[in-house]
Coordinates of C-alpha atoms in Angstrom, one line a residue:
X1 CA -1.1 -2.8 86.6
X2 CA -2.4 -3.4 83.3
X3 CA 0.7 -4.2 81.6
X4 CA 1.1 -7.2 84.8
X5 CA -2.5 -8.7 83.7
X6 CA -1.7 -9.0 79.9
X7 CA 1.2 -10.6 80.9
X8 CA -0.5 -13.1 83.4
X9 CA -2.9 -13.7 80.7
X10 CA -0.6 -14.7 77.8
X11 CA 1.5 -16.9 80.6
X12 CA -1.9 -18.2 81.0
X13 CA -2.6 -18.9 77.5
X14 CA 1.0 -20.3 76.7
X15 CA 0.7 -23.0 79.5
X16 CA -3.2 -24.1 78.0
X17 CA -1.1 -24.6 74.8
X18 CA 1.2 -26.9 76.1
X19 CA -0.7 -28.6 78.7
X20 CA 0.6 -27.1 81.8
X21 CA -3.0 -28.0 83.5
X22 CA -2.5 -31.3 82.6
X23 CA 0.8 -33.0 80.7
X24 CA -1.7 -35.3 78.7
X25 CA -2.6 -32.1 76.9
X26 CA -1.1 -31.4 73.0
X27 CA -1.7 -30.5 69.9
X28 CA 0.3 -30.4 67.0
X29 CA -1.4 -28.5 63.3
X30 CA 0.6 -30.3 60.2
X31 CA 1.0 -27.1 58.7
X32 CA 0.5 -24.0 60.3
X33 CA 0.6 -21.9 56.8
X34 CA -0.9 -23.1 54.0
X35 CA -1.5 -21.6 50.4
X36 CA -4.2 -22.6 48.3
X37 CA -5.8 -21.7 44.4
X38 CA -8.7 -19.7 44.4
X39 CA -11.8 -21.9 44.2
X40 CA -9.8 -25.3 45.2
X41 CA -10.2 -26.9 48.1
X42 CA -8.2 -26.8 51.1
X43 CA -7.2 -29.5 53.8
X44 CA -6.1 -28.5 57.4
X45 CA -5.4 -31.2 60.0
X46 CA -4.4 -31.5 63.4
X47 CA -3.2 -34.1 66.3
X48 CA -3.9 -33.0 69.5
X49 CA -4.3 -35.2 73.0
X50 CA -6.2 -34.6 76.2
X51 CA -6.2 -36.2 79.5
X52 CA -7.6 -39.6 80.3
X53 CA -10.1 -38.9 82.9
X54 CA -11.9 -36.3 80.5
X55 CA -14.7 -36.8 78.0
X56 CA -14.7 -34.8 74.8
X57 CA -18.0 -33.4 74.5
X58 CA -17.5 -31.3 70.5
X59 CA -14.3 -30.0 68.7
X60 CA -14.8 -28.3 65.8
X61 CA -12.6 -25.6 63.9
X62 CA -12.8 -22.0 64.6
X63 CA -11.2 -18.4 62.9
X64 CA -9.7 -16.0 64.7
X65 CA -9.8 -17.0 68.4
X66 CA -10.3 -13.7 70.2
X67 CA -9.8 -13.3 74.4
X68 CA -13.4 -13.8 76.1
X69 CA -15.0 -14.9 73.0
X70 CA -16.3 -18.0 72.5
X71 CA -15.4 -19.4 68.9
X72 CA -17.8 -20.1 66.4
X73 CA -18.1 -23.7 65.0
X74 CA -17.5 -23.2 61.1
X75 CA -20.1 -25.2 60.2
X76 CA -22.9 -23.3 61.9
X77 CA -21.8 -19.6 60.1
X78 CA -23.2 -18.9 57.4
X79 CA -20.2 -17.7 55.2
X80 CA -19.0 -21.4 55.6
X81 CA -22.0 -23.6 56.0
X82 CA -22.5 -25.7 53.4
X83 CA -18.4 -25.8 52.2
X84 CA -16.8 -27.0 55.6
X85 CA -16.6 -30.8 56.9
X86 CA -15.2 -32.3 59.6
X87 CA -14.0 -35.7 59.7
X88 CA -10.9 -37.8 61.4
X89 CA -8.5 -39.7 59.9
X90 CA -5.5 -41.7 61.0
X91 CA -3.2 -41.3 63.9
X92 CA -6.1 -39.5 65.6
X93 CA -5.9 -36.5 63.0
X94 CA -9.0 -34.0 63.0
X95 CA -9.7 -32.4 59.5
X96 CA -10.9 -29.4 58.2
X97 CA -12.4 -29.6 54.8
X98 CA -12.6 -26.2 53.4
X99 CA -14.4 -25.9 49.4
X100 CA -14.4 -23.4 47.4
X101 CA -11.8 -20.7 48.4
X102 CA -11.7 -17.0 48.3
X103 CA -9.5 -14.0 49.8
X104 CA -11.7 -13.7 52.3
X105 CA -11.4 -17.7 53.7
X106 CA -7.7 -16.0 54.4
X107 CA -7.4 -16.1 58.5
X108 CA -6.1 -18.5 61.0
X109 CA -7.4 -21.6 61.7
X110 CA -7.6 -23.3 65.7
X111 CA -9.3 -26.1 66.9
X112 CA -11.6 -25.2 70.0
X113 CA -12.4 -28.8 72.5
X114 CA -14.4 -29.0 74.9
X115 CA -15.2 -31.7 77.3
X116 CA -17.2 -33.0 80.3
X117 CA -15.8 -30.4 83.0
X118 CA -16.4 -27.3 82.2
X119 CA -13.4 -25.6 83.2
X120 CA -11.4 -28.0 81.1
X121 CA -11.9 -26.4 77.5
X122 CA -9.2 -26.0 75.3
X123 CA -8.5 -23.5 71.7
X124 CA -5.3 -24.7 70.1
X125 CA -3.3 -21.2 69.7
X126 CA -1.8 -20.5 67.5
X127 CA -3.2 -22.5 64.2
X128 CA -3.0 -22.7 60.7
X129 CA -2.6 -19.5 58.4
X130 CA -4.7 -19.7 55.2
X131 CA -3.3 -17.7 52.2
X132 CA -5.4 -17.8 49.1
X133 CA -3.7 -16.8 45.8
X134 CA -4.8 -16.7 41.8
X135 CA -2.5 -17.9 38.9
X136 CA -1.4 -14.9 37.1
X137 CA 0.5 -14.7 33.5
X138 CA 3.4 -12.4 33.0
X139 CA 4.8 -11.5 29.8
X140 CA 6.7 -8.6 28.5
X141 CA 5.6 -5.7 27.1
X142 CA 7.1 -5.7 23.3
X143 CA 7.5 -9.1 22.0
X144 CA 9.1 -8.7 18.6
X145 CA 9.8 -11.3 15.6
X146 CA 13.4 -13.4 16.1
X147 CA 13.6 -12.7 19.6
X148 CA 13.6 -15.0 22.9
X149 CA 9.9 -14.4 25.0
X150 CA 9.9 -15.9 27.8
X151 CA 6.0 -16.3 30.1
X152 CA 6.2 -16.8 33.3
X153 CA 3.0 -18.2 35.5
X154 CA 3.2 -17.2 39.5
X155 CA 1.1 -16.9 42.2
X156 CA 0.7 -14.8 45.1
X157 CA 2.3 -17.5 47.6
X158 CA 3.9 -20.8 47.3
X159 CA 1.8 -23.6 46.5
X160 CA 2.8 -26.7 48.2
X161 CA 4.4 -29.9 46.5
X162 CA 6.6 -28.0 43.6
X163 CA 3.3 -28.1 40.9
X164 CA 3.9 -28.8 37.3
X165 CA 2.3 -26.3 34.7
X166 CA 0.3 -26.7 31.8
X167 CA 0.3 -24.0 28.9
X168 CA -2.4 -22.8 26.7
X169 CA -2.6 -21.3 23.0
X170 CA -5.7 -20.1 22.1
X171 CA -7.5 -22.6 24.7
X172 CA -5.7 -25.5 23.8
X173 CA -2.8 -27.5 25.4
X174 CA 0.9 -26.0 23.9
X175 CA 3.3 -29.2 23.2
X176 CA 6.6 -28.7 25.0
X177 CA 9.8 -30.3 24.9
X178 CA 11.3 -28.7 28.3
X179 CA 9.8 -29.6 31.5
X180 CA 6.7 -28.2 32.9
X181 CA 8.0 -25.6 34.4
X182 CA 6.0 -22.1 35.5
X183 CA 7.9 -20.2 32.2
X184 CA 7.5 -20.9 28.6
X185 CA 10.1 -19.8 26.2
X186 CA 9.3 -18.9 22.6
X187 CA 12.8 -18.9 20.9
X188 CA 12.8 -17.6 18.6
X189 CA 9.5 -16.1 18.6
X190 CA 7.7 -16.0 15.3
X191 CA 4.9 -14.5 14.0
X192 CA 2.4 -17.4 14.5
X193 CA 3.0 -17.1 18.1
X194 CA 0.6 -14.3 18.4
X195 CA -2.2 -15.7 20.1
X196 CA -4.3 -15.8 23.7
X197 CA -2.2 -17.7 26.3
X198 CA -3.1 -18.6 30.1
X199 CA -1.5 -21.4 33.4
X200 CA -3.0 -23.7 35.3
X201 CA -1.6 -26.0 37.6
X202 CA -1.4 -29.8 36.7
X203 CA -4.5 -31.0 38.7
X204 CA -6.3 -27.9 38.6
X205 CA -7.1 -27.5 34.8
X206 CA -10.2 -25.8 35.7
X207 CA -8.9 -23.2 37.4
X208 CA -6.4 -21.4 34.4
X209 CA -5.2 -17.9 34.5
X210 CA -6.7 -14.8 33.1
X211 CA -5.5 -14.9 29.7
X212 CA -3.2 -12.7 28.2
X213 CA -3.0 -11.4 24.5
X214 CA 0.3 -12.1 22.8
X215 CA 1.3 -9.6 19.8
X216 CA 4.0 -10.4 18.0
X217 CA 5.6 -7.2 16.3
X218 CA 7.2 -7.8 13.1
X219 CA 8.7 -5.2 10.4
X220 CA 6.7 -4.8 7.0
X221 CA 6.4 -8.4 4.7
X222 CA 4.3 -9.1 1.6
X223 CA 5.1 -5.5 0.1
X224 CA 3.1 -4.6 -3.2
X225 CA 2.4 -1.7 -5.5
X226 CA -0.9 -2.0 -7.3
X227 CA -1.4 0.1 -11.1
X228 CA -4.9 1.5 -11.4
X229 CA -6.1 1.4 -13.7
X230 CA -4.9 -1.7 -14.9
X231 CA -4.2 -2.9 -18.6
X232 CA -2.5 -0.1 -21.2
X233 CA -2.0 3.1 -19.7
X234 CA -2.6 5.7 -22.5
X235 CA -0.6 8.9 -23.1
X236 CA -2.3 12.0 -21.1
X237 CA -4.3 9.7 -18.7
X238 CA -4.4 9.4 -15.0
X239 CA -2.5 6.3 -13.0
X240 CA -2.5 5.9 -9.2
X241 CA 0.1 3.6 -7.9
X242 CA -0.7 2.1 -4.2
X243 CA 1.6 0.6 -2.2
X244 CA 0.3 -2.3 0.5
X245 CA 2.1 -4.4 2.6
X246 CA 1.8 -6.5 5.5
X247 CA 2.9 -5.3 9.2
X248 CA 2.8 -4.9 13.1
X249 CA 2.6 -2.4 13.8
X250 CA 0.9 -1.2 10.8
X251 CA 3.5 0.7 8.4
X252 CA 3.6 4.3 9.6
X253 CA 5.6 5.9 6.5
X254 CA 5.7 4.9 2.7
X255 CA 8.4 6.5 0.2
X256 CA 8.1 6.7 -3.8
X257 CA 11.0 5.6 -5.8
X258 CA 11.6 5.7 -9.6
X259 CA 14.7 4.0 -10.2
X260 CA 17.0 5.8 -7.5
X261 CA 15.2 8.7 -7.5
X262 CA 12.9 9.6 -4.9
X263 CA 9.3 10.8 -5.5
X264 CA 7.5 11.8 -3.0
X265 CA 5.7 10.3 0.5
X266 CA 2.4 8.7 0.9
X267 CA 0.7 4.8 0.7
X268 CA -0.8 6.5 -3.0
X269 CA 1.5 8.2 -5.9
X270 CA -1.0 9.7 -8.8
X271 CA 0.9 10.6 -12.6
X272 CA -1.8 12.9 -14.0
X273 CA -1.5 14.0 -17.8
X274 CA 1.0 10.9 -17.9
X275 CA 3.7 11.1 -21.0
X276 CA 5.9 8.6 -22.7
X277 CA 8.7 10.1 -20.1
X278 CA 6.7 8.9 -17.2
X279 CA 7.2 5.6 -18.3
X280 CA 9.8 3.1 -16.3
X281 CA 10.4 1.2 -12.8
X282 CA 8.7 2.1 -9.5
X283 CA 8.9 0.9 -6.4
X284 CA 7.9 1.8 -2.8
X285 CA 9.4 1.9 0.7
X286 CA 7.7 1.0 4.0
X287 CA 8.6 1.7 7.7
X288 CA 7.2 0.9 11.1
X289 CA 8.9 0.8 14.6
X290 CA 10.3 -2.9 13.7
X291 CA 12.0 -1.9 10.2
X292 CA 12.0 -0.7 6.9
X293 CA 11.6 -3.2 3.6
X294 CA 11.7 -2.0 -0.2
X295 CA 9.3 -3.3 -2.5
X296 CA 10.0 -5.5 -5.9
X297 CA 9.7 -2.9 -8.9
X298 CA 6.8 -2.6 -11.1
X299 CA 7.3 -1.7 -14.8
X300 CA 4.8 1.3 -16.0
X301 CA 4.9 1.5 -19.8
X302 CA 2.9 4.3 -21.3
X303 CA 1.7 4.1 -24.8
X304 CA 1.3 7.3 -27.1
X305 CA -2.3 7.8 -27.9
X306 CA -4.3 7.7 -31.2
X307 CA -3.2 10.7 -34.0
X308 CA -4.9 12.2 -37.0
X309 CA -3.1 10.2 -39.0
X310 CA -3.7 7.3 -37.6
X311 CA -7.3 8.0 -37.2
X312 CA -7.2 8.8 -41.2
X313 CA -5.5 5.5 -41.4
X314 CA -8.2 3.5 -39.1
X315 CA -11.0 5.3 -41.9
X316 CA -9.4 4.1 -45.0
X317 CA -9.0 0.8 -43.8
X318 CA -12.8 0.7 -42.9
X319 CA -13.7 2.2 -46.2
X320 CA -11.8 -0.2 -48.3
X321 CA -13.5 -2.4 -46.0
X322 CA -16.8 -1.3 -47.2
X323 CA -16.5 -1.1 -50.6
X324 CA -14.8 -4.4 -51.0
X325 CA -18.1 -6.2 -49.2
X326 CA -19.6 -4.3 -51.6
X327 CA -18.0 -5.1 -54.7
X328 CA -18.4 -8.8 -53.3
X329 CA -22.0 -8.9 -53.0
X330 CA -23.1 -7.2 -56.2
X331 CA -20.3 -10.2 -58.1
X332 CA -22.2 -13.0 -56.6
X333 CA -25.2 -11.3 -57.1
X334 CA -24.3 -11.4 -60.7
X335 CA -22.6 -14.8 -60.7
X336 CA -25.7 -16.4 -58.8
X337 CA -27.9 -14.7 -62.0
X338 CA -25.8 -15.7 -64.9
X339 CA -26.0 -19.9 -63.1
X340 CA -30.0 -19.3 -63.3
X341 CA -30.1 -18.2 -66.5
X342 CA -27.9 -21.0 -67.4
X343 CA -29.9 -23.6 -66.0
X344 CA -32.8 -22.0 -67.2
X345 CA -31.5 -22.5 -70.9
X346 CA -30.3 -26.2 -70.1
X347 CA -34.2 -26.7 -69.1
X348 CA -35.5 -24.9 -72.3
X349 CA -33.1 -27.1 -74.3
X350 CA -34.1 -30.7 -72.3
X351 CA -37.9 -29.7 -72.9
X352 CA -37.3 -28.8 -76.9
X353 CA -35.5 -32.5 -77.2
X354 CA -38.1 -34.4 -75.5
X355 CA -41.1 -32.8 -77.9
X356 CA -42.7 -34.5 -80.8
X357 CA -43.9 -32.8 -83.6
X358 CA -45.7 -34.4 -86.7
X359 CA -45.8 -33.1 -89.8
X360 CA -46.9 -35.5 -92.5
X361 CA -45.9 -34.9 -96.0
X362 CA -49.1 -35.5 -97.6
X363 CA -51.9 -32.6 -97.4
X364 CA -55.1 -35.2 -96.7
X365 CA -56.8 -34.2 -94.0
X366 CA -56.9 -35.2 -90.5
X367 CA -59.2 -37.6 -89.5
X368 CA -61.8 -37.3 -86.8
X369 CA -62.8 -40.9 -86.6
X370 CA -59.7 -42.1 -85.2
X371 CA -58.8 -41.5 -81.7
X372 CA -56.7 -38.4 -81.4
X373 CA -55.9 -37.9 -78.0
X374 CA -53.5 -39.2 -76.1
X375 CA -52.9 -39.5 -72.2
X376 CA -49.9 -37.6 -71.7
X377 CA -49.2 -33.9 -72.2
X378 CA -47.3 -32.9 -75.7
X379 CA -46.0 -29.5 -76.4
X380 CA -45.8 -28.8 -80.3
X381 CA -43.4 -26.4 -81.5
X382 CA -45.1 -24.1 -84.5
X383 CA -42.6 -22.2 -87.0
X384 CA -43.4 -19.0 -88.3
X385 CA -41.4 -17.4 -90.9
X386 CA -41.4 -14.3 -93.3
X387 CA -40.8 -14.8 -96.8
X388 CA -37.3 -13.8 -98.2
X389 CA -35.8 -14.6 -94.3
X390 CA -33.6 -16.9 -94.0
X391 CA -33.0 -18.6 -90.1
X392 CA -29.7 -17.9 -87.8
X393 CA -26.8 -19.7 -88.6
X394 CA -26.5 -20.8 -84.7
X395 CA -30.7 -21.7 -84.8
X396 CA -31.4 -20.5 -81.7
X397 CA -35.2 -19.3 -80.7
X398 CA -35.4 -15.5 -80.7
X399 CA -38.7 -15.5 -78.6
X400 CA -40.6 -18.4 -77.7
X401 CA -44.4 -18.3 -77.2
X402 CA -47.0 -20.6 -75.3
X403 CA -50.4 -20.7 -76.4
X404 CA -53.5 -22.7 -75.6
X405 CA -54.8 -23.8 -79.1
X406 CA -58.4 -25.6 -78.9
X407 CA -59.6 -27.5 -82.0
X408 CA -63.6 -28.6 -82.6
X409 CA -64.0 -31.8 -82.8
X410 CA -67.0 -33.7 -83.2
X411 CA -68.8 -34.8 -79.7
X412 CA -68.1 -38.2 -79.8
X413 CA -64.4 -37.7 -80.0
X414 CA -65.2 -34.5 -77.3
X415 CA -67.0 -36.8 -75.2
X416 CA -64.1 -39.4 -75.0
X417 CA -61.9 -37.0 -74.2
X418 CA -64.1 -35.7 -71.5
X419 CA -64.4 -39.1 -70.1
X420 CA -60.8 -40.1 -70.2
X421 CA -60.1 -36.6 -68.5
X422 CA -57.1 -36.2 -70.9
X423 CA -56.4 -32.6 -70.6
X424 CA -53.8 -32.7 -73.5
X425 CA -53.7 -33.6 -77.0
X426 CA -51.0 -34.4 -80.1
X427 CA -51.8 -31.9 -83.2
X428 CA -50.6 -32.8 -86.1
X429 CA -50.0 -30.4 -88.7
X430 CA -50.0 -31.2 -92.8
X431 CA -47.6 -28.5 -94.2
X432 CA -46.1 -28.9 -97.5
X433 CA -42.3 -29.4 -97.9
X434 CA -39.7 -26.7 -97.3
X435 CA -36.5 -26.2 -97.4
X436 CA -34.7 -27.1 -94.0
X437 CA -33.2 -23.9 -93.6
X438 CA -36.2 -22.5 -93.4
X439 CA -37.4 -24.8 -90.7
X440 CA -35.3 -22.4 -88.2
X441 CA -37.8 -19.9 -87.4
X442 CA -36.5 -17.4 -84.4
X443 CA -40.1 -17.2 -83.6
X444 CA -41.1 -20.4 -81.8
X445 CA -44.7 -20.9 -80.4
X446 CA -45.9 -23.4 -77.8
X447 CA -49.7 -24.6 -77.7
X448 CA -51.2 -26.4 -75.1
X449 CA -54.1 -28.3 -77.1
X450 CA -57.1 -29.5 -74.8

């Protein structure tokens, strides 16, 4: 008995489908599955006709018609009101404007009619299937340098109209020379393709997909070895050689080489107590998952250090050093002495040729009525000599004196001195005649007369 009423009630239900109450009854959905982008929006339609006698009093869309149920209009539930519109369009099409999809907008779509009669209602069964996907990136798991990598963009179900693809690097647009297709191939793929790439369908830039790291894995590059410390390495010193390199992954295992010969493991080889044998090429290896590369060889040369006898050597040197700045300063010492006592003689000698000295020949006295003073300083040169002496054959002065000599005058020849504030005076001396030879006194005295 139960199994008879389901079936009288689906035979019931086919026949409202197709009209069997009336043959001016249809409906026909455009699509009855659709697929859609998260957070675009989706457009369901339908055509549907009705008797001519009957008055449509609302149609509206409904989910999940259930038996006994009466729908719910979209627009009045609050999970959809505010992103659902109705409207018509051509050809007597009803749509469904649906905004801003999620998973859960994914049921089945009917449109539910009613009219003037009551017992003429209709729900259009079975409607429109509404799949909602995301763009998702694949890529493989090890991309490595040189070979083909290949990113493919898909969704959960087939969007409609064969979409075009754009591609992003690092958030911008990639330039491609194939068509837009839902795979980009990097071939070969190089190192500066490591970056963050995501999809989106042309037309809905602003929905991308979740982007997906790219790391390119390459074997060791840029290899170096490093001396520290740097400049001349001294015999019996320390030196730590250090290998560095460039690599993805990072190098795992470095070998020490001198020449041909291996050394020893590590990124750091220390020479302690280094020696003139230690001296020569070194290089290193690297390794990582990708490869193995050598490095260029470095040339270590080791001097021998410092000895006693060159330390004896470096003492010398700075003692000659020494005395020889020393033997220098005390001869221009000397030689700047002998030039001013040489210029001191050629002054002596200009002085002695500029004096005057009177000495009449008669043995009157001097006179104190005639002016005796004069307005320039004189020097007078007064010879002393021993009887029996003779004077030096070269006549030069043996010692030279200066005195201040002061003669009294009478006050009117004082007085007009004083007034004329002439501080010197000529002195004549009357001395009887004598031989020239014995003019050359070595004893030479210098009076200043005021």
């Amino acid at each position: 008995m139960p199994l008879q009423i389901s079936l009288r009630h689906l035979l019931l239900f086919q026949l409202m489908v197709l009209g069997a109450f009336g043959q001016d009854w249809s409906v026909k959905y455009t699509q009855t599955r659709k697929c859609a982008l998260k957070g675009s929006t989706v457009y369901m339609s339908s055509d549907y006709r009705y008797p001519s006698h009957l008055e449509v009093v609302k149609r509206f869309w409904a989910i999940n018609p259930a038996k006994n149920v009466e729908p719910v209009d979209l627009t009045t539930d609050p999970e959809y009101s505010g992103r659902t519109e109705y409207f018509e369009g051509g050809n007597k099409l009803f749509y469904l404007k649906l905004m801003n999809v999620t998973e859960r907008d994914e049921h089945m779509y009917c449109i539910r009619i009613t009219t003037n009669i009551e017992s003429q209602r209709y729900l259009f069964y079975p409607g429109v299937t509404l799949n909602v996907t995301g763009q998702f990136l694949e890529s493989p798991e090890r991309v490595s340098e040189g070979n083909t990598t290949r990113l493919t963009c898909w969704t959960t179900c087939p969007l409609p109209d064969r979409p075009t693809y754009i591609w992003y690097k690092n958030g911008r647009c990639v330039d491609r020379n194939d068509k837009e297709t839902n795979v980009l191939s990097l071939r070969p793929t190089r190192i500066e393709d490591t970056g963050s790439y995501s999809c989106a369908v042309r037309g809905y830039e602003g929905l991308p997909s979740p982007a997906v790291v790219l790391s390119v894995r390459y074997s060791p590059k840029n290899i170096s070895v490093s001396i520290s410390p740097s400049g001349e390495i001294v015999e019996g010193s320390s030196v730590t050689l250090t290998c560095s390199c460039n690599a993805n992954p990072p190098a795992d295992e470095y070998s020490w080489f001198k020449q041909k010969q291996f050394l020893g493991k590590g990124k750091d080889y220390t020479i302690s107590n280094i020696s003139s044998e230690d001296g020569g090429e070194y290089k290193c290896k690297t390794s990582n998952a990708e490869g193995q590369r050598y490095s260029s060889s470095v040339m270590l040369n080791v001097v021998v250090g410092p000895t006693m006898v060159h330390h004896a050597v470096i003492a010398i040197i700075v003692s000659c050093t020494i005395i020889f700045f020393a033997v220098s300063m005390v001869f221009l010492r000397r030689k700047k002495m002998c030039c001013w006592s040489q210029d001191r003689t050629a002054k002596q000698e200009n002085i002695y040729s500029n004096m005057a000295v009177q000495t009449p020949t008669n043995s009157a006295p001097l006179s104190n009525t005639g002016p005796v003073y004069q307005d320039e300083n004189q020097y007078a040169s007064i010879a002393h000599h021993d009887d029996g002496s003779s004077a030096s054959a070269s006549g030069a002065f043996e010692e030279v004196q200066y005195a201040s000599v002061q003669h009294r005058r009478d006050k009117v020849v004082k007085k007009a001195l004083e007034e004329e504030n002439v501080p010197y005076a000529s002195v004549s001396f009357n001395r009887s005649p004598r031989p020239a030879e014995m003019l050359d006194d070595p004893s030479v005295i210098y009076s200043t007369v005021k």
